[in-house]
Coordinates of C-alpha atoms and ligand atoms in Angstrom, one line a residue:
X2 CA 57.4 46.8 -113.2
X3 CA 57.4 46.9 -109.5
X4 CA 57.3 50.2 -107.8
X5 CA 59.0 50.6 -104.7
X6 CA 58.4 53.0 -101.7
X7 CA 61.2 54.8 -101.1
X8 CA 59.7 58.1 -99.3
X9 CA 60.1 57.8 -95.1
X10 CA 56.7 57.4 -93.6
X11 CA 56.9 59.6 -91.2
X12 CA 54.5 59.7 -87.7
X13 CA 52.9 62.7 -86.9
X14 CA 55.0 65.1 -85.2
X15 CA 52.3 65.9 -82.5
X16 CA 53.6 62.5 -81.4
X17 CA 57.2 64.1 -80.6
X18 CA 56.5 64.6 -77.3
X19 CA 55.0 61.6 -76.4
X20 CA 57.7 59.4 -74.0
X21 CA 56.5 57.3 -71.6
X22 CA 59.8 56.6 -69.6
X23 CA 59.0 53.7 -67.8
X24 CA 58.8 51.6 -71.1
X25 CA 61.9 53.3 -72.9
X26 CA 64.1 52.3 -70.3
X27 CA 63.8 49.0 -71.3
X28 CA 66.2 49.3 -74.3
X29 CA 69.2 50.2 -71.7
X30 CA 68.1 47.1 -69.8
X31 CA 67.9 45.2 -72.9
X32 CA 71.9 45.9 -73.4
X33 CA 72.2 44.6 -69.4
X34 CA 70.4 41.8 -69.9
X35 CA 72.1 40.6 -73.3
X36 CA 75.1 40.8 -71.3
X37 CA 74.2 37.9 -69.3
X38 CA 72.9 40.0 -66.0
X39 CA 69.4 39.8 -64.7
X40 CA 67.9 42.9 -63.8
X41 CA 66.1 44.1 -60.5
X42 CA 63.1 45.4 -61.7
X43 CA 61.9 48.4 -59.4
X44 CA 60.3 50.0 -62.3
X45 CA 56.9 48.7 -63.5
X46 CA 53.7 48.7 -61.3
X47 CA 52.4 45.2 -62.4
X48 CA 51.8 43.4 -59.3
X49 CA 51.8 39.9 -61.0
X50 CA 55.5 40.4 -61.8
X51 CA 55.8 39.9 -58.3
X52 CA 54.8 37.8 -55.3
X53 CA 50.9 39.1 -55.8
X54 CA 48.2 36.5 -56.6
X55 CA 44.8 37.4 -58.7
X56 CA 41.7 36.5 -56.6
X57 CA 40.8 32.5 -58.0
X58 CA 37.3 33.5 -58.2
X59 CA 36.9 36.2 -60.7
X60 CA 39.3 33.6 -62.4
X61 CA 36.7 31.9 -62.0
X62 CA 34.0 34.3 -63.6
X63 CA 35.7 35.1 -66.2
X64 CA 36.5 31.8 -67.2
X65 CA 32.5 31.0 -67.3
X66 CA 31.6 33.6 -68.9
X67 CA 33.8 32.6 -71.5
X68 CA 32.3 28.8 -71.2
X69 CA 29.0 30.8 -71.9
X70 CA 29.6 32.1 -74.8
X71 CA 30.2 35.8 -73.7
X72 CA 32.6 36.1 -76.5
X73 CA 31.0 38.9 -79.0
X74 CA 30.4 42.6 -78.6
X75 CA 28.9 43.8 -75.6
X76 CA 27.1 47.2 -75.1
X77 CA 29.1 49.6 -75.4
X78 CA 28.8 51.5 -71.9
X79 CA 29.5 48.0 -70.2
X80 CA 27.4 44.9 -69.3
X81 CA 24.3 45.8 -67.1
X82 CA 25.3 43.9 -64.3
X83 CA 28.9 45.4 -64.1
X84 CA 27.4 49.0 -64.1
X85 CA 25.0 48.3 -61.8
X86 CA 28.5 46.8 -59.0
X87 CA 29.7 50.0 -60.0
X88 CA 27.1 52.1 -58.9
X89 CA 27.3 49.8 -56.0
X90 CA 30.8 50.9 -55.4
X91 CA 30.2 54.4 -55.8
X92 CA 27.8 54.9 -53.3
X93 CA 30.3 52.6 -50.6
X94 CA 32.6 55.2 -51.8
X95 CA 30.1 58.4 -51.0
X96 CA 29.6 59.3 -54.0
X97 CA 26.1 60.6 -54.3
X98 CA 25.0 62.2 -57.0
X99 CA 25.9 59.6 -59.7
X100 CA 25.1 60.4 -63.3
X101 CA 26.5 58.0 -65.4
X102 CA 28.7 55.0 -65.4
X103 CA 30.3 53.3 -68.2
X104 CA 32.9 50.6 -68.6
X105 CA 36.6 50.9 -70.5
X106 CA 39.5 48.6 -71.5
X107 CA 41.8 49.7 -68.4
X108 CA 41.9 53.5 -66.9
X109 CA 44.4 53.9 -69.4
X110 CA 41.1 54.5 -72.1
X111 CA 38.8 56.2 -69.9
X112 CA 41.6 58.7 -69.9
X113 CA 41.7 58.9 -73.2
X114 CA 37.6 58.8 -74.0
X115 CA 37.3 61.5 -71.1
X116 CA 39.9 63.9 -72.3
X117 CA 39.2 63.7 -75.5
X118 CA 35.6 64.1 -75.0
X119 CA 36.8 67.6 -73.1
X120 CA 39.0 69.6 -74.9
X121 CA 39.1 71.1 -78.1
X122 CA 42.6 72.4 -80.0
X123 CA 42.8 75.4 -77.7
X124 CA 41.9 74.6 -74.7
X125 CA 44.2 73.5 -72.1
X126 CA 43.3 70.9 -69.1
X127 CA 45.6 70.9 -65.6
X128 CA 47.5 68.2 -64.6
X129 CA 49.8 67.4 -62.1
X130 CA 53.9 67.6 -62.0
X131 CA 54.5 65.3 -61.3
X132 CA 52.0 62.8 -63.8
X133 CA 51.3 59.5 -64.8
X134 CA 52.4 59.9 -68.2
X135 CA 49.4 59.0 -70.0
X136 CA 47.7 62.3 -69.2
X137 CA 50.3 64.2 -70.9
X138 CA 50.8 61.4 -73.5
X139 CA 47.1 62.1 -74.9
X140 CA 46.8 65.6 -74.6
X141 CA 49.9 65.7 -76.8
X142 CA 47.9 62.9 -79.5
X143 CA 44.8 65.3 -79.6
X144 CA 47.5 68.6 -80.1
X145 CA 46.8 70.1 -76.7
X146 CA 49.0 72.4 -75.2
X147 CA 50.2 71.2 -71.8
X148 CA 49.4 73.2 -69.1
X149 CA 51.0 71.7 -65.4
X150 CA 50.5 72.8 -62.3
X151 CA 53.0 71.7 -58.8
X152 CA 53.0 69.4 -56.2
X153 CA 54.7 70.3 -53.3
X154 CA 57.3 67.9 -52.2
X155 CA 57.6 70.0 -49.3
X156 CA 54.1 69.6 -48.2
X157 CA 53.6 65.9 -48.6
X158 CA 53.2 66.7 -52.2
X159 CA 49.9 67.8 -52.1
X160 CA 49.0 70.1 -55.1
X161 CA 50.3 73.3 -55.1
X162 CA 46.7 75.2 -54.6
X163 CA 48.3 78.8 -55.5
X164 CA 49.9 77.1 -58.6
X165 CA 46.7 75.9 -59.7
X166 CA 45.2 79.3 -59.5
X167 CA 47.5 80.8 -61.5
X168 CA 47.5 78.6 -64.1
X169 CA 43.6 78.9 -64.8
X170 CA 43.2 80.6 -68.1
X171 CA 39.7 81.4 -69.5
X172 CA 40.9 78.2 -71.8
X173 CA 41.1 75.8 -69.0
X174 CA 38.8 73.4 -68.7
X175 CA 39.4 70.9 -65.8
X176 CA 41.8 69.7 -63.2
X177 CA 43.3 65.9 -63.2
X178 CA 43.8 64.8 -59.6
X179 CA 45.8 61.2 -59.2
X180 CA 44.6 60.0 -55.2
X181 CA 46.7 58.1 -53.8
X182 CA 49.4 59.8 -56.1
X183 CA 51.4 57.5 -58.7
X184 CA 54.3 58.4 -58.7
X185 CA 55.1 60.3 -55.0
X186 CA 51.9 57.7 -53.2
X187 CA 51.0 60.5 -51.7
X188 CA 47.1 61.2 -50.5
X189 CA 45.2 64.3 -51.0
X190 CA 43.9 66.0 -47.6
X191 CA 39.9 66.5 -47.1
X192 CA 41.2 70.1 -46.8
X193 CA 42.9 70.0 -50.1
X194 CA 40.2 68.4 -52.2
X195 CA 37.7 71.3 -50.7
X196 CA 39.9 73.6 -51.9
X197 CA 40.3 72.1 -54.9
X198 CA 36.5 72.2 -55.2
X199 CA 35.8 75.4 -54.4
X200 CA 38.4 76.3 -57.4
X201 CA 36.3 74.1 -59.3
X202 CA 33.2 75.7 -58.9
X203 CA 34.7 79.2 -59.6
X204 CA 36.0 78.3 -62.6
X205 CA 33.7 76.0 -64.2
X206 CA 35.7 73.3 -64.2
X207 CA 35.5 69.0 -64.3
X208 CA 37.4 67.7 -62.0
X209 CA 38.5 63.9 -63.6
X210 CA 39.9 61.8 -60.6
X211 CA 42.0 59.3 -61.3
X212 CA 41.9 56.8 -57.6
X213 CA 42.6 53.7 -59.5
X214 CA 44.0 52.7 -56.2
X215 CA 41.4 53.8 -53.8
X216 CA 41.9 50.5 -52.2
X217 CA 45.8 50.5 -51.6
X218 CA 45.7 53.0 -48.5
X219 CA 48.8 51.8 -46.3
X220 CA 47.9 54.5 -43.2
X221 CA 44.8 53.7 -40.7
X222 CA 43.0 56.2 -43.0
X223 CA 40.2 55.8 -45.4
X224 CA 40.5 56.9 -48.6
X225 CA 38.5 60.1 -49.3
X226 CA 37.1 60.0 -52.9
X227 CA 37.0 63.8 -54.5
X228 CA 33.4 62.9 -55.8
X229 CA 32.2 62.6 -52.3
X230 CA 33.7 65.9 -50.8
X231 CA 32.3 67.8 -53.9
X232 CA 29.0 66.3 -55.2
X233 CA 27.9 69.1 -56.7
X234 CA 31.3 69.4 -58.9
X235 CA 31.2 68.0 -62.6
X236 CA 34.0 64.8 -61.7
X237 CA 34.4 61.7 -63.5
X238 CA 35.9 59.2 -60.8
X239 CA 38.2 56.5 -62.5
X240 CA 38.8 53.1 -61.4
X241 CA 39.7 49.7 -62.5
X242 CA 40.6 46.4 -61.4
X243 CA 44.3 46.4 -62.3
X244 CA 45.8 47.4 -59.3
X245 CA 43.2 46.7 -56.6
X246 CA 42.1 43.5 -57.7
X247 CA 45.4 42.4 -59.2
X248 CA 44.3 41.6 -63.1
X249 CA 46.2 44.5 -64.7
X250 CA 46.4 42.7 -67.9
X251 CA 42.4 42.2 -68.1
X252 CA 42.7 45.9 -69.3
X253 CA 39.0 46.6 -67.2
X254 CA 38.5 50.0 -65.7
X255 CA 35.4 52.5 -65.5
X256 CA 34.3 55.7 -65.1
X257 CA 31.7 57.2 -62.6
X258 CA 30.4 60.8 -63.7
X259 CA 29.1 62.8 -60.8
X260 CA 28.5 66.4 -60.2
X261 CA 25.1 68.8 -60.9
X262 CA 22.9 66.7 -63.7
X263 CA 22.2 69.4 -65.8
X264 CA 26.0 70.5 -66.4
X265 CA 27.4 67.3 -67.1
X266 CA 24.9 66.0 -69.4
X267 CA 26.5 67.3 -72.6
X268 CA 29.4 66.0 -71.9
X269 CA 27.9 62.5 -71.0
X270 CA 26.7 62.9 -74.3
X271 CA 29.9 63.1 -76.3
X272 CA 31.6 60.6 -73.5
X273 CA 29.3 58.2 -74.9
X274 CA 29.7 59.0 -78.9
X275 CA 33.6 57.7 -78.7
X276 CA 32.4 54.9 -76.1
X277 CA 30.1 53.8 -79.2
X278 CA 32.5 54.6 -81.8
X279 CA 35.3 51.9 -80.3
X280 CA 32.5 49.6 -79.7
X281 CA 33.2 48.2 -76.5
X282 CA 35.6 46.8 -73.6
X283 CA 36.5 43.7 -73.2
X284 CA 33.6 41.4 -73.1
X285 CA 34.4 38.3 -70.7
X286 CA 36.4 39.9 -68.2
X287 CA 33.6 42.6 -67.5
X288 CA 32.0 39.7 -65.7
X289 CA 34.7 39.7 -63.3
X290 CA 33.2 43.8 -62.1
X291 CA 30.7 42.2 -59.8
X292 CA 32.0 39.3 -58.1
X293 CA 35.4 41.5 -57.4
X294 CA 33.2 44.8 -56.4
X295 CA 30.9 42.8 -54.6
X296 CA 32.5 39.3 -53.3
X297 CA 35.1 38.9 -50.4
X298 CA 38.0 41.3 -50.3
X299 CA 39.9 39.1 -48.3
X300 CA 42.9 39.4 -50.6
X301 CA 43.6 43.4 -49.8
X302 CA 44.2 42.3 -46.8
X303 CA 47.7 40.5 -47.4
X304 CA 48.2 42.8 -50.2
X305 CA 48.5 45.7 -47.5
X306 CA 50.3 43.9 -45.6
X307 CA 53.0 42.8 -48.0
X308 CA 52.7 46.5 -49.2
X309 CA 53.2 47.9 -45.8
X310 CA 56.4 45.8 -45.1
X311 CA 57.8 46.6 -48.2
X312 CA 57.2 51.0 -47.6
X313 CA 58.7 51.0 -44.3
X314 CA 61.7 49.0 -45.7
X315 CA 62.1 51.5 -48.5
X316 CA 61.6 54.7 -46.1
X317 CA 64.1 53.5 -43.6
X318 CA 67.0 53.2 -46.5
X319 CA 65.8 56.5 -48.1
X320 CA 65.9 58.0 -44.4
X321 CA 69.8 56.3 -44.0
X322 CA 71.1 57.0 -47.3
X323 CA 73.2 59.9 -48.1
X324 CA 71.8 62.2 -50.9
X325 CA 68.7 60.4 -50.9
X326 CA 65.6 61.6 -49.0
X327 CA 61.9 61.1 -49.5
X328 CA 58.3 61.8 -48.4
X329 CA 56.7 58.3 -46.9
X330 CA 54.4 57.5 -49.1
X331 CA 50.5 56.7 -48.3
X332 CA 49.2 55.2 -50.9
X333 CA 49.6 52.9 -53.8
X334 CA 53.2 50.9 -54.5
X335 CA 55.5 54.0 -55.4
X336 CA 58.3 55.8 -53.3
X337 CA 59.6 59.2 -55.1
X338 CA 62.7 60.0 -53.5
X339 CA 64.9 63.3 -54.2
X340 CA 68.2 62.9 -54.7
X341 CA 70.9 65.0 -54.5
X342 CA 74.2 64.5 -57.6
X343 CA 75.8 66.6 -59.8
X344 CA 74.1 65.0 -63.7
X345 CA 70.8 65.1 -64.5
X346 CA 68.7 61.8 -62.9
X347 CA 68.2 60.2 -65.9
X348 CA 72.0 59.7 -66.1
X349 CA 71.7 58.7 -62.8
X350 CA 68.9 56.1 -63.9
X351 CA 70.6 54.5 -66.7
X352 CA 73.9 54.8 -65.0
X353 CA 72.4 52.4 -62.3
X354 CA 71.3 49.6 -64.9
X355 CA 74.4 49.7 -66.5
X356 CA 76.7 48.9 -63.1
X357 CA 74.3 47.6 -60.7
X358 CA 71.7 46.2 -62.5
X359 CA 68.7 47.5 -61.1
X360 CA 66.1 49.9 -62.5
X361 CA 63.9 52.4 -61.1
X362 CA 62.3 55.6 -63.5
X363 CA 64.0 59.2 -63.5
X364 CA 62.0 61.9 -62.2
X365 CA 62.4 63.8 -65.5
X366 CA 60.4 60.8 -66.7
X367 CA 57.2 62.4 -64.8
X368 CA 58.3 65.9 -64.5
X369 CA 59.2 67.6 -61.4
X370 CA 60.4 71.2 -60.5
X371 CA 63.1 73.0 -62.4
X372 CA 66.6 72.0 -60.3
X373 CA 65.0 69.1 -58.2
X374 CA 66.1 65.5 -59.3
X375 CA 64.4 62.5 -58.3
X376 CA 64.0 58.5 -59.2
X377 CA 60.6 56.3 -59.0
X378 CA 60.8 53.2 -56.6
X379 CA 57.9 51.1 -57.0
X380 CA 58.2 49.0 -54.0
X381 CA 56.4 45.8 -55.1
X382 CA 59.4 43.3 -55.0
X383 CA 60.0 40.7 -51.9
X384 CA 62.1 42.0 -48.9
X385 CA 65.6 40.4 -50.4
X386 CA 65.2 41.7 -53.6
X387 CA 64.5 45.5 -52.4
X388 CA 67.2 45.1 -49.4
X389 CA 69.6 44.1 -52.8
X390 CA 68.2 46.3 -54.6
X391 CA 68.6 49.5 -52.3
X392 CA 72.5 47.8 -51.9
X393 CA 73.4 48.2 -54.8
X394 CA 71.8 51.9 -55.3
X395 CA 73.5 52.8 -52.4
X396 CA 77.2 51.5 -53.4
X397 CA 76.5 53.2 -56.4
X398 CA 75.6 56.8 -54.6
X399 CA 78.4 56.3 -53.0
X400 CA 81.2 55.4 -55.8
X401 CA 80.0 57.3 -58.3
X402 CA 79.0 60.8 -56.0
X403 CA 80.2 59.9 -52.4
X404 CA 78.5 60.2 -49.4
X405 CA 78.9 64.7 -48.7
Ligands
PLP504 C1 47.5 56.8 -61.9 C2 47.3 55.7 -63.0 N1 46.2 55.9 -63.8 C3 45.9 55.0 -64.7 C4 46.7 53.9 -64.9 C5 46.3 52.9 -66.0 O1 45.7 51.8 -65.5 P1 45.0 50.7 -66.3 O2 45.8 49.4 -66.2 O3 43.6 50.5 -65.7 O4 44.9 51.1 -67.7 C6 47.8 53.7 -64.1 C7 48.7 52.5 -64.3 O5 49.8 52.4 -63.7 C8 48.1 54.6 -63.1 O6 49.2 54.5 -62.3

């Protein structure tokens, strides 16, 4: 006779923690949606959603590398010629004292290989609060307690240096630094990643920074990559083509250790264990590294420019809307406004699907100090669909709050 399961599988409950708000959202705009209404998405960072066109000729790479038959395994730290661009890029960005350089499927894993290949059960790693959700998403897979420092909203959200400082525990063992910030776009000073350093050094820390969009700088400044202010500091640099060359759903991104050789070499070591354990990233599309890294970058320009266009619209209605105000972001394609109501923001978030139809991400989403609310704008949408967007967010500030 048969024999039928009938005990609940249950997931781990390390796992309870793990929310990444952007995506749970979706089921509130799944009711919205079923109801006949489209929805104004202001809520997912995927360029090609929008009016944002991937380079035709690492189309075009890809595509023959396919033709040639790069279709198995590759090596599992990347294809030679794809390190080699990215030791090319490393030194463009400063970056001298490279150690290693290996290739991932998206940032989103060479977050994963590089804090796993950290920590162990009790030790803790900083990261920012605000966060991209991923960081805290895998320190709660490998049963890490979080440990997370400030940013200061009131000092163009740079991190909270003091806050740091006191959070350093003889368990900690590196700080996570997002330049240009997802989700405030804000940019780390020169003076801030010194300090930062300096900490660093005390403390024996890595520093891993995440500038997957090194290249989305919307202020006549270059971007300053932590690597190059500090090359004596164990870092691992991340960065990927997603965002900067527009192929987020190529899943290609890297990692470029840097710091003293002799201190980061163990670590290399282990990096490179769980690199070979998963075997590689994905094989065709690595051959798009070089001709992206290394061909015309023509297309950043009209990416800044749509990008720039699109931030000043979005700062001038935070600046005339009541309740809402908001640091102008730098960097990247996100706006991280406070706002000032009486619930919580993700009542406020889901609130705004329901009656207006448009979606953005509560700040509790990404954490943010006790008794500050806030919402997530990414700002890649044309003109008229912000400008209706930002309509119908304000009409609903002002029926559902008022404007005092
Ligand atoms: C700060 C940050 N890091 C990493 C990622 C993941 O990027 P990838 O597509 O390369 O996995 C994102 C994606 O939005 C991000 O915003």
């Amino acid at each position: 006779m048969p024999v039928s399961q009938t005990r609940e599988i249950a997931a781990a409950s390390r796992l309870h923690n793990v929310r990444y708000a952007i995506r749970d959202l979706a089921c509130v705009a799944d009711e919205v949606i079923k109801q006949g209404h489209k929805v104004l998405p202001l809520n997912v960072g995927d360029p090609l959603s929008f009016d944002f066109k991937t380079p035709p000729h690492i189309i075009e790479a890809v595509h023959k590398a396919m033709r040639d038959g790069k279709n198995g395994y590759a090596p599992s730290d990347g294809i030679p010629e794809a390190l080699e661009a990215i030791r090319g890029e490393a030194a463009r960005k400063g970056i001298t004292t490279v150690r290693d350089v290996f290739v991932t499927s998206g940032v989103s894993e060479t977050v994963d290989l590089c804090l796993s290949a950290l920590v162990n059960p009790d030790e803790d790693l900083l990261t920012p609060s605000p966060d991209y959700p991923l960081y805290s998403a895998v320190l709660c897979k490998l049963g890490i307690r979080l440990n997370a420092y400030d940013l200061n909203e009131e000092d163009a959200w740079q991190p909270e240096l003091a806050d740091i400082e006191r959070k350093i525990t003889p368990h900690t063992r590196g700080i996570v630094l997002i330049n240009p910030n997802n989700p405030t776009g804000s940019l780390c000073t020169r003076q801030m990643l010194e300090q930062i350093a300096e900490l660093a050094r005390r403390h024996n820390l890595i520093v891993f920074a995440d500038e997957i969009y090194d290249k989305l700088i919307l202020d006549d400044t270059a971007h300053l990559a932590f690597a190059a202010v500090a090359p004596d500091v164990p870092c691992v640099t991340f960065g990927g083509m997603s965002k900067n060359y527009l192929v987020p759903g190529w899943r290609i991104g890297w990692g470029i250790v840097s710091g003293d050789a002799a201190a980061v070499k163990a670590y290399c070591e282990g990096v490179h264990r769980l690199l070979r354990a998963r075997l590689c990233a994905n094989h065709p599309e690595q051959y798009a590294i070089k001709p992206a890294l290394e061909g015309p970058q023509d297309h950043l320009v009209e990416v800044k420019r749509k990008l720039r266009s699109r931030r000043d619209l979005t700062q001038k209605w935070c600046e005339s809307t009541p309740r809402v105000s908001c640091v102008a972001p730098r960097g990247a394609f996100y706006a991280y406004p406070k706002i000032d109501i009486p619930e919580s923001d993700e009542v406020f978030v889901k609130e705004l699907i329901r009656q207006k139809h448009v979606m953005v991400v509560h700040g509790s989403g990404f954490g943010q100090k006790p008794g500050t609310k806030h919402f997530r704008i990414v700002f890649l949408p044309d003109e008229q669909t912000l400008t209706k967007a930002y309509v119908g967010i304000a009409d609903f500030i002002r029926e559902r709050y008022g404007n005092e």
